[in-house]
mmCIF file of C-alpha atoms in Angstrom:
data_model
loop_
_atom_site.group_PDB
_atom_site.id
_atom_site.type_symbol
_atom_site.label_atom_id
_atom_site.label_comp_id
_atom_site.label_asym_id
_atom_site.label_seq_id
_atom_site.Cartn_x
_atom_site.Cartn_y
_atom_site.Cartn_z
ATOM 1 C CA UNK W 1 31.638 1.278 -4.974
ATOM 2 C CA UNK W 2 28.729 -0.613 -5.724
ATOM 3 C CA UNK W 3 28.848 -2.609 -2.620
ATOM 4 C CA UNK W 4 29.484 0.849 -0.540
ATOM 5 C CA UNK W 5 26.113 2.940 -1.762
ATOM 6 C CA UNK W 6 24.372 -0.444 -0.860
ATOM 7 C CA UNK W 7 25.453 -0.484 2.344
ATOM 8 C CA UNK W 8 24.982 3.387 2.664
ATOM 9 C CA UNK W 9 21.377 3.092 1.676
ATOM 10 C CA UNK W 10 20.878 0.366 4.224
ATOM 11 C CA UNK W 11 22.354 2.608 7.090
ATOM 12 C CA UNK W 12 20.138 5.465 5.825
ATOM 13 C CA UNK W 13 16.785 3.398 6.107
ATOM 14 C CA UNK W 14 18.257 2.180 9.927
ATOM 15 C CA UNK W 15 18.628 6.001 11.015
ATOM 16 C CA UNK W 16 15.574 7.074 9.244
ATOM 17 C CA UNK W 17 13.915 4.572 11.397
ATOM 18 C CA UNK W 18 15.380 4.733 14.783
ATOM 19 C CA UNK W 19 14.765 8.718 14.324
ATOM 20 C CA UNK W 20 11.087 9.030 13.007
ATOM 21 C CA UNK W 21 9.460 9.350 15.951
ATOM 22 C CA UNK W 22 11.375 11.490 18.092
ATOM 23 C CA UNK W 23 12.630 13.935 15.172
ATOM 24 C CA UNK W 24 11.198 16.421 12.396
ATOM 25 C CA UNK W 25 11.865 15.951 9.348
ATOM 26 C CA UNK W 26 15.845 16.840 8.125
ATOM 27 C CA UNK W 27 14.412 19.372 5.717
ATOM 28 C CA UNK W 28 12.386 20.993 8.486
ATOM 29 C CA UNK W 29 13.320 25.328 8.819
ATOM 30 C CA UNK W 30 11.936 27.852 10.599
ATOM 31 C CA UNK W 31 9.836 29.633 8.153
ATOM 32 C CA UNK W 32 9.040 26.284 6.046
ATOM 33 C CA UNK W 33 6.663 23.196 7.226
ATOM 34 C CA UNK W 34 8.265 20.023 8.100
ATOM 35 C CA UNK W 35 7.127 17.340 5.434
ATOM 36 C CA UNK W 36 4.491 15.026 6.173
ATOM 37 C CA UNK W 37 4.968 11.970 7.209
ATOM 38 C CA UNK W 38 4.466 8.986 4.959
ATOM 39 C CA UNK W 39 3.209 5.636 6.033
ATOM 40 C CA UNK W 40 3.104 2.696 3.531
ATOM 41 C CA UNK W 41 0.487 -0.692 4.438
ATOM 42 C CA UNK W 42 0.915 -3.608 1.804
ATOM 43 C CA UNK W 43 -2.069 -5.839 1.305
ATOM 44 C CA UNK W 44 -1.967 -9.438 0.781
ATOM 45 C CA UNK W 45 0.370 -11.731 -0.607
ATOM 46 C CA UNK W 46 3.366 -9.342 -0.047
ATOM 47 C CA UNK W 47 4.958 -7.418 2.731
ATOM 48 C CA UNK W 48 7.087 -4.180 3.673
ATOM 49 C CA UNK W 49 10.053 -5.553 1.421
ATOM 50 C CA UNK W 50 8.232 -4.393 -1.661
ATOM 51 C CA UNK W 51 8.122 -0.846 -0.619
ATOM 52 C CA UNK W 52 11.962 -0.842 -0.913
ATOM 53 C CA UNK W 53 12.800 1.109 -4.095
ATOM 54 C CA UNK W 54 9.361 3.343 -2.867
ATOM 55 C CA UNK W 55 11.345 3.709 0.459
ATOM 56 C CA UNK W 56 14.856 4.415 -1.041
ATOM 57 C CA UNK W 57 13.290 7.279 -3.055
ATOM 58 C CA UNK W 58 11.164 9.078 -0.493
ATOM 59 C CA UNK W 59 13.900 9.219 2.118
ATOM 60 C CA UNK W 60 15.704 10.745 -1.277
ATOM 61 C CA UNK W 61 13.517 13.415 -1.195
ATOM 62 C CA UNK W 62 13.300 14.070 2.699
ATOM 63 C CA UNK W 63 10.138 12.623 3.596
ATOM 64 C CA UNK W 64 10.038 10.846 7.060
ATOM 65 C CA UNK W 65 8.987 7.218 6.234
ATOM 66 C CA UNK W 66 7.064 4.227 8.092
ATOM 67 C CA UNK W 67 6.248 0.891 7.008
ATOM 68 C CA UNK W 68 3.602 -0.015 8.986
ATOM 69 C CA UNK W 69 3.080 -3.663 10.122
ATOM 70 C CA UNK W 70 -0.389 -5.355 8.907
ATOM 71 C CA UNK W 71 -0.953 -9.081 10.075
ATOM 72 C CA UNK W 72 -3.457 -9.716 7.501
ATOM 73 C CA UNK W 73 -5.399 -11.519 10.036
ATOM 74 C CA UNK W 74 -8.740 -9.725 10.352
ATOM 75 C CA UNK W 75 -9.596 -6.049 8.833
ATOM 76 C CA UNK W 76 -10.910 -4.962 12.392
ATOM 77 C CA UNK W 77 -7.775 -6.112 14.010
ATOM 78 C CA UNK W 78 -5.277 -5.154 11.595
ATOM 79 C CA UNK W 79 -6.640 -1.557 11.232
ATOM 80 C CA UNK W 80 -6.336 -1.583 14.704
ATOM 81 C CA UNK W 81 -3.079 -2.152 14.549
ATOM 82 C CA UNK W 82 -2.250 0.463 12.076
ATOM 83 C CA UNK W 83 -4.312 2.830 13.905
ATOM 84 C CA UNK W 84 -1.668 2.399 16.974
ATOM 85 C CA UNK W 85 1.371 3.364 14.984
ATOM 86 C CA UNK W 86 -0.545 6.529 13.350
ATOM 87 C CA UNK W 87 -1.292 7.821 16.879
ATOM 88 C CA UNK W 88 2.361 7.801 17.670
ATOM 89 C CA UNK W 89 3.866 9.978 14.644
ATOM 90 C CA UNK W 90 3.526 13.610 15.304
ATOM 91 C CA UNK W 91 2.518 16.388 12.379
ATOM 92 C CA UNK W 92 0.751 15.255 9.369
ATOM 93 C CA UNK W 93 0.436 12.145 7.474
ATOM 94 C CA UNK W 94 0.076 10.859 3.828
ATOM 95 C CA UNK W 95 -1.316 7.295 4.647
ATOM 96 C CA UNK W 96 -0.744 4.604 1.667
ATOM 97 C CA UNK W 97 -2.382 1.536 1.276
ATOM 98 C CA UNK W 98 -1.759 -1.152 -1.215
ATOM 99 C CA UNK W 99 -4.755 -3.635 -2.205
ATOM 100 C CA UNK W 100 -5.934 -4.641 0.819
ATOM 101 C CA UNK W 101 -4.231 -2.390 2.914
ATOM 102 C CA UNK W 102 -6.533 0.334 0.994
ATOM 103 C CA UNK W 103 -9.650 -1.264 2.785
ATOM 104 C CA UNK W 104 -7.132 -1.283 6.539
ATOM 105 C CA UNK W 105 -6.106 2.584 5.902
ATOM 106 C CA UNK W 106 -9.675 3.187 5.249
ATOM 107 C CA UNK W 107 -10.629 2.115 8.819
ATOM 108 C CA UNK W 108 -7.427 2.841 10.539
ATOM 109 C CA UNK W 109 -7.464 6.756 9.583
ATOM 110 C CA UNK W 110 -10.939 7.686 11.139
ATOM 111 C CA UNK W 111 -11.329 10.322 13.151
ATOM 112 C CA UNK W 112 -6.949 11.287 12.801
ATOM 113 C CA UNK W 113 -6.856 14.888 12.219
ATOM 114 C CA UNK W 114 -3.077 14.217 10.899
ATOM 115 C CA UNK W 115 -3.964 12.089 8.649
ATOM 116 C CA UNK W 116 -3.984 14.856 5.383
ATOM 117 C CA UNK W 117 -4.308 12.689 2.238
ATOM 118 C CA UNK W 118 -5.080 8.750 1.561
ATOM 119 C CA UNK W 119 -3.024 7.429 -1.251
ATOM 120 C CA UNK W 120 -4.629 4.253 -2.567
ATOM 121 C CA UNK W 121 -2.268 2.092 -4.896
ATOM 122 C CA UNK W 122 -4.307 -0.772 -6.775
ATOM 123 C CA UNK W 123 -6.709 -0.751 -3.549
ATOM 124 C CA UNK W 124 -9.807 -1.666 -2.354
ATOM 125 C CA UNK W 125 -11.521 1.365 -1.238
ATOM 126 C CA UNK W 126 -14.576 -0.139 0.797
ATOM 127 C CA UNK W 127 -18.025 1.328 1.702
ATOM 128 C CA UNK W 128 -19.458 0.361 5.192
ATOM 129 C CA UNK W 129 -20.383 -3.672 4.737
ATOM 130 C CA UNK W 130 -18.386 -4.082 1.498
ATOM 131 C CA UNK W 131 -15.162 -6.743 1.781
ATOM 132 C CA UNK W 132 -12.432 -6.995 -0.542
ATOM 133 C CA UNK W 133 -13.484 -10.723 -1.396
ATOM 134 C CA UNK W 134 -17.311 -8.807 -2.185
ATOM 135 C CA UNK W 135 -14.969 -6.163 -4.383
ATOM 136 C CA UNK W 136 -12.873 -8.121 -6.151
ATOM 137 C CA UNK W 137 -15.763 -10.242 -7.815
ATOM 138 C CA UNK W 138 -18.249 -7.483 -8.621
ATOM 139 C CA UNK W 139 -16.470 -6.703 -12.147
ATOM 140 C CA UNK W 140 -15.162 -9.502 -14.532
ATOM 141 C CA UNK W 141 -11.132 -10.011 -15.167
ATOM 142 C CA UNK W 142 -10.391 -10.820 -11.811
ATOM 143 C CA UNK W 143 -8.031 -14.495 -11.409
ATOM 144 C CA UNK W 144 -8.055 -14.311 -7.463
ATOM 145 C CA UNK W 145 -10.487 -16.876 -6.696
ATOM 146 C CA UNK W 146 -8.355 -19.684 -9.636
ATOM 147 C CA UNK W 147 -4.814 -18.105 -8.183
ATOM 148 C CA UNK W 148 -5.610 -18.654 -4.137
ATOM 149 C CA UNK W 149 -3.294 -21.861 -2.759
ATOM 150 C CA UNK W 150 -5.252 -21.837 1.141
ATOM 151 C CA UNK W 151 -3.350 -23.693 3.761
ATOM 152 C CA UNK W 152 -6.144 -24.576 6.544
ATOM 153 C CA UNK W 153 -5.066 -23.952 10.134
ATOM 154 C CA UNK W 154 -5.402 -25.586 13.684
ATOM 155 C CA UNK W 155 -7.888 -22.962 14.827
ATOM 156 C CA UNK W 156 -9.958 -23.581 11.774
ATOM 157 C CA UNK W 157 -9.058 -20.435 9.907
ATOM 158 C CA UNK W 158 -7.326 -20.603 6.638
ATOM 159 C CA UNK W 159 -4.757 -18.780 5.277
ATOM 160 C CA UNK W 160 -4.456 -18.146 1.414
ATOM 161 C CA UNK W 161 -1.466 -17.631 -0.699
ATOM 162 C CA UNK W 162 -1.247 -16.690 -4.257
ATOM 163 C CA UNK W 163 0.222 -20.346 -5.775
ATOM 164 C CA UNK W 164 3.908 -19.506 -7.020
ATOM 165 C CA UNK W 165 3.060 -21.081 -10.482
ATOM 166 C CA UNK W 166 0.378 -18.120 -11.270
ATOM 167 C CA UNK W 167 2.280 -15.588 -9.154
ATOM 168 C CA UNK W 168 3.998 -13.768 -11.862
ATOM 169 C CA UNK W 169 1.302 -13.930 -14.526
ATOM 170 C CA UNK W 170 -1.677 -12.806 -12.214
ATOM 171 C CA UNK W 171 0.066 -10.498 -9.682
ATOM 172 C CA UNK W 172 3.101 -9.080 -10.897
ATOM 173 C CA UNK W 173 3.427 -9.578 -14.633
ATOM 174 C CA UNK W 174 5.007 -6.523 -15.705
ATOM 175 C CA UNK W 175 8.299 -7.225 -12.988
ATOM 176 C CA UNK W 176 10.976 -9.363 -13.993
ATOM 177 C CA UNK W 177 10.392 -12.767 -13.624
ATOM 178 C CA UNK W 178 13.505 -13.755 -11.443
ATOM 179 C CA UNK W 179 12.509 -10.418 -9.268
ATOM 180 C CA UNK W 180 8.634 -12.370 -9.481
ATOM 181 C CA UNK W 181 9.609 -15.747 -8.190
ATOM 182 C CA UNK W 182 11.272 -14.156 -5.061
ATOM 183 C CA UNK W 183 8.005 -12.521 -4.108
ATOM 184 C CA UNK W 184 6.068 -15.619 -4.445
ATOM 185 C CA UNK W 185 8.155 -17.552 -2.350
ATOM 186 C CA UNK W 186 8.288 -14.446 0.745
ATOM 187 C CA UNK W 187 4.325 -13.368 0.034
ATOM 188 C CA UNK W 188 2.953 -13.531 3.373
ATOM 189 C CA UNK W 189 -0.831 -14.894 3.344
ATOM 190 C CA UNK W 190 -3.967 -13.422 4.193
ATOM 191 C CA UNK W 191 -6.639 -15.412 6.425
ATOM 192 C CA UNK W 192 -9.678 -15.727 4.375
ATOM 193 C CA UNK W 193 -11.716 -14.351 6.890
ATOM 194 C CA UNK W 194 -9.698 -11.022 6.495
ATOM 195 C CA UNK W 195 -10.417 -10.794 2.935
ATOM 196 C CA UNK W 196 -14.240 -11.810 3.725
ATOM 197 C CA UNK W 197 -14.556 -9.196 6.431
ATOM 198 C CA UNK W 198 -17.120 -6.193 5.657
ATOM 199 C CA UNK W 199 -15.980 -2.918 6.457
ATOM 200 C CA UNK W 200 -17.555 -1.646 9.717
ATOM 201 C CA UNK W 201 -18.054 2.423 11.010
ATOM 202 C CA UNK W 202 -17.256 5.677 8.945
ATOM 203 C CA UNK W 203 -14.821 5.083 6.026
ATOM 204 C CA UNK W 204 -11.652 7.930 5.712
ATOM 205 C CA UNK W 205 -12.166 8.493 2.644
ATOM 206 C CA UNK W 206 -15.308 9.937 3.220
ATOM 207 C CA UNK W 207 -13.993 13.190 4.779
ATOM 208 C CA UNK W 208 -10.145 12.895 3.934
ATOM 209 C CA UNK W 209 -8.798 13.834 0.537
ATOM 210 C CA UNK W 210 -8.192 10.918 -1.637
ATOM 211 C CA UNK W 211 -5.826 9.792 -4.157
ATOM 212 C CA UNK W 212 -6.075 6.607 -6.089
ATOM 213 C CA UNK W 213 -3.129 4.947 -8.647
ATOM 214 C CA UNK W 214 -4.778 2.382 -11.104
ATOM 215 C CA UNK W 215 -3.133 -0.166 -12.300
ATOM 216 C CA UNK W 216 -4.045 -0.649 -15.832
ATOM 217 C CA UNK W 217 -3.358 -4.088 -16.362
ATOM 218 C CA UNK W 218 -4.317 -5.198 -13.460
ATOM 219 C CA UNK W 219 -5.239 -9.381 -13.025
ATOM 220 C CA UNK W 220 -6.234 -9.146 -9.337
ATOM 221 C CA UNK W 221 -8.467 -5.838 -8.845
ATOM 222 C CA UNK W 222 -9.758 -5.939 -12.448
ATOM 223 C CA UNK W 223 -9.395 -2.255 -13.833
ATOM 224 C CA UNK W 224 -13.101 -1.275 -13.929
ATOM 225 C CA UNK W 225 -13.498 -2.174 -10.214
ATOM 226 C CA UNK W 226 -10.719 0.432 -9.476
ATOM 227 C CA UNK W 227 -11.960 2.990 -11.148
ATOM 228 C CA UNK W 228 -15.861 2.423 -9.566
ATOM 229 C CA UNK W 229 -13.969 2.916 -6.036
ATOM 230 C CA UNK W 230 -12.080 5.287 -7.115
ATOM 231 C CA UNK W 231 -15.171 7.917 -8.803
ATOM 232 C CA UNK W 232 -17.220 7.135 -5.554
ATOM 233 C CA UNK W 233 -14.480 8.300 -3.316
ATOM 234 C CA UNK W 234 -14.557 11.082 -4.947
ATOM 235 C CA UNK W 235 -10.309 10.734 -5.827
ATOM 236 C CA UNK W 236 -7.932 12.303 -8.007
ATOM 237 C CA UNK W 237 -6.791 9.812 -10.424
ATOM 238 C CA UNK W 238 -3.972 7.842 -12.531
ATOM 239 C CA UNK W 239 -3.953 4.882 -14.443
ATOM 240 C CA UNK W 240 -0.712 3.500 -15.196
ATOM 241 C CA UNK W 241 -1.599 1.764 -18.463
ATOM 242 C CA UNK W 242 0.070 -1.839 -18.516
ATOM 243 C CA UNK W 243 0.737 -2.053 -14.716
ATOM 244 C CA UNK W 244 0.130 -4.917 -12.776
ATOM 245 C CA UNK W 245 -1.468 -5.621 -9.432
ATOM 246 C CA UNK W 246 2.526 -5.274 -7.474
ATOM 247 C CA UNK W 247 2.050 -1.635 -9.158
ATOM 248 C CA UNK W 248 4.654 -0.113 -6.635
ATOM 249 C CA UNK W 249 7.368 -2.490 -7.255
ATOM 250 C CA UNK W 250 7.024 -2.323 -11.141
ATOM 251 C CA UNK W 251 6.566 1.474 -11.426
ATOM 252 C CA UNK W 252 8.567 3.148 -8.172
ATOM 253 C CA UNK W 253 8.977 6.255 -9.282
ATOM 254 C CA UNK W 254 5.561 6.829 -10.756
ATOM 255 C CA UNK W 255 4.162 5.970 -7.338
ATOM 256 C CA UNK W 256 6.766 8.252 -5.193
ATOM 257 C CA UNK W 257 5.496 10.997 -8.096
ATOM 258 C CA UNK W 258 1.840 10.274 -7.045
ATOM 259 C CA UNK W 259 2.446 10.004 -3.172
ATOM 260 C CA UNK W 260 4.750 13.370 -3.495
ATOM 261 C CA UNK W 261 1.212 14.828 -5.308
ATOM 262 C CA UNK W 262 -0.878 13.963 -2.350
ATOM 263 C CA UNK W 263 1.836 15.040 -0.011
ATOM 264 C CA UNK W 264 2.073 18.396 -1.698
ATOM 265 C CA UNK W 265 -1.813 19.137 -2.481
ATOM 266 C CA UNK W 266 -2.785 18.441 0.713
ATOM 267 C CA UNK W 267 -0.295 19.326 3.465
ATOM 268 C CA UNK W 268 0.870 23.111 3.703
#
């Protein structure tokens, strides 16, 4: 039976997928509003994978769902690339971004009337000419910089990996360590010039609704740093006290709670 719902939830996902784009949502009726549609960007040093248990439990609830691709090669080009797959998804949008895909859904979500709420889990939330690298160091507790393993390239870039040996105590402490290892050893890097990049042009946040999800316990975006983005933006707030930096893989439901929040304040 066990084997059955796993394979059920699979095919689920696969239509959910194949159908987004050409289809309202399942819940959609004639005198009630289709729900939004929610898009999910991880940052660095993980990758869609992690949104699994977010995914399982939004499609639960009848929310259309996208896990948008981001390269992690350059915060111009990679909100660029977001950007692409938001213009393609008809009605509105709740747009999520984890750690450094807060500072791509910033840029990507400009000028998108669908775009109704940004949900920001353990993000960077950039002014103009701020970079996550700038971010990250501007409040103590951080244990990027000691926990980067870079891997230099042939075109002279260099791509950075949190090492395995500190992945579990600096980025996802409060998940299981088995779980823990796995996502150190399928983390997908970030260059270092993506992480260095300033945000350029208008930021979304500065005339979309906001939501931010702190992670209390955080070893990567220290705590205080969070919350400084988070009261300039201008968001409605929750700290998740003990969470780590993989916030949505350690606390699904909290975050599906949150991103059903946005959803619901902000899209009638």
């Amino acid at each position: 039976m066990r084997r059955y719902r796993s394979k059920l939830a699979v095919a689920t996902v696969a239509v959910a997928a194949l159908s987004l784009f050409a289809a309202p949502a399942a819940d959609a009726q004639p005198n009630r509003p289709a729900k939004p549609t929610i898009v999910l960007v991880h940052g660095a040093f993980a990758d869609s994978s992690g949104f699994n248990a977010v995914i399982e439990r939004l499609l639960a609830r009848g929310y259309p769902v996208v896990a948008a691709p981001n390269p992690l090669r350059g915060l111009t080009s990679d909100a660029a690339q977001v950007k692409a797959v938001l213009d393609h998804i008809d009605g509105p949008i709740v747009l999520v971004g984890h750690s450094y895909g807060g500072a791509v859904i910033s840029a990507a979500a400009t000028g998108n009337a669908n775009v109704k709420a940004l949900v920001y889990l353990a993000a960077f939330v950039p002014e103009t000419g701020e970079s996550a690298q700038q971010l990250a160091g501007q409040f103590p507790g951080s244990t990027v910089g000691e926990s980067l393993l870079p891997v230099p390239l042939p075109d002279g870039q260099v791509d950075l990996y949190i090492n395995p040996k500190v992945y579990h105590a600096n980025f996802a402490a409060d998940v299981p360590a088995r779980d823990a290892a796995l996502y150190a050893i399928t983390q997908r890097p970030a260059t270092g010039a993506a992480l260095g990049e300033p945000a350029a042009g208008p930021q979304a946040w500065h005339t979309i609704p906001n939501y931010n999800l702190i992670s209390g316990a955080d070893r990567i975006i220290p705590p205080a740093a969070q919350e400084f983005m988070a009261r300039r933006a201008g968001a409605k707030v929750q700290v998740v006290r003990g969470a780590s930096h993989l916030i949505f893989v350690s606390q699904p439901r909290t975050t599906v709670d949150f991103i059903e929040r946005a959803a619901r304040e902000t899209v009638s």
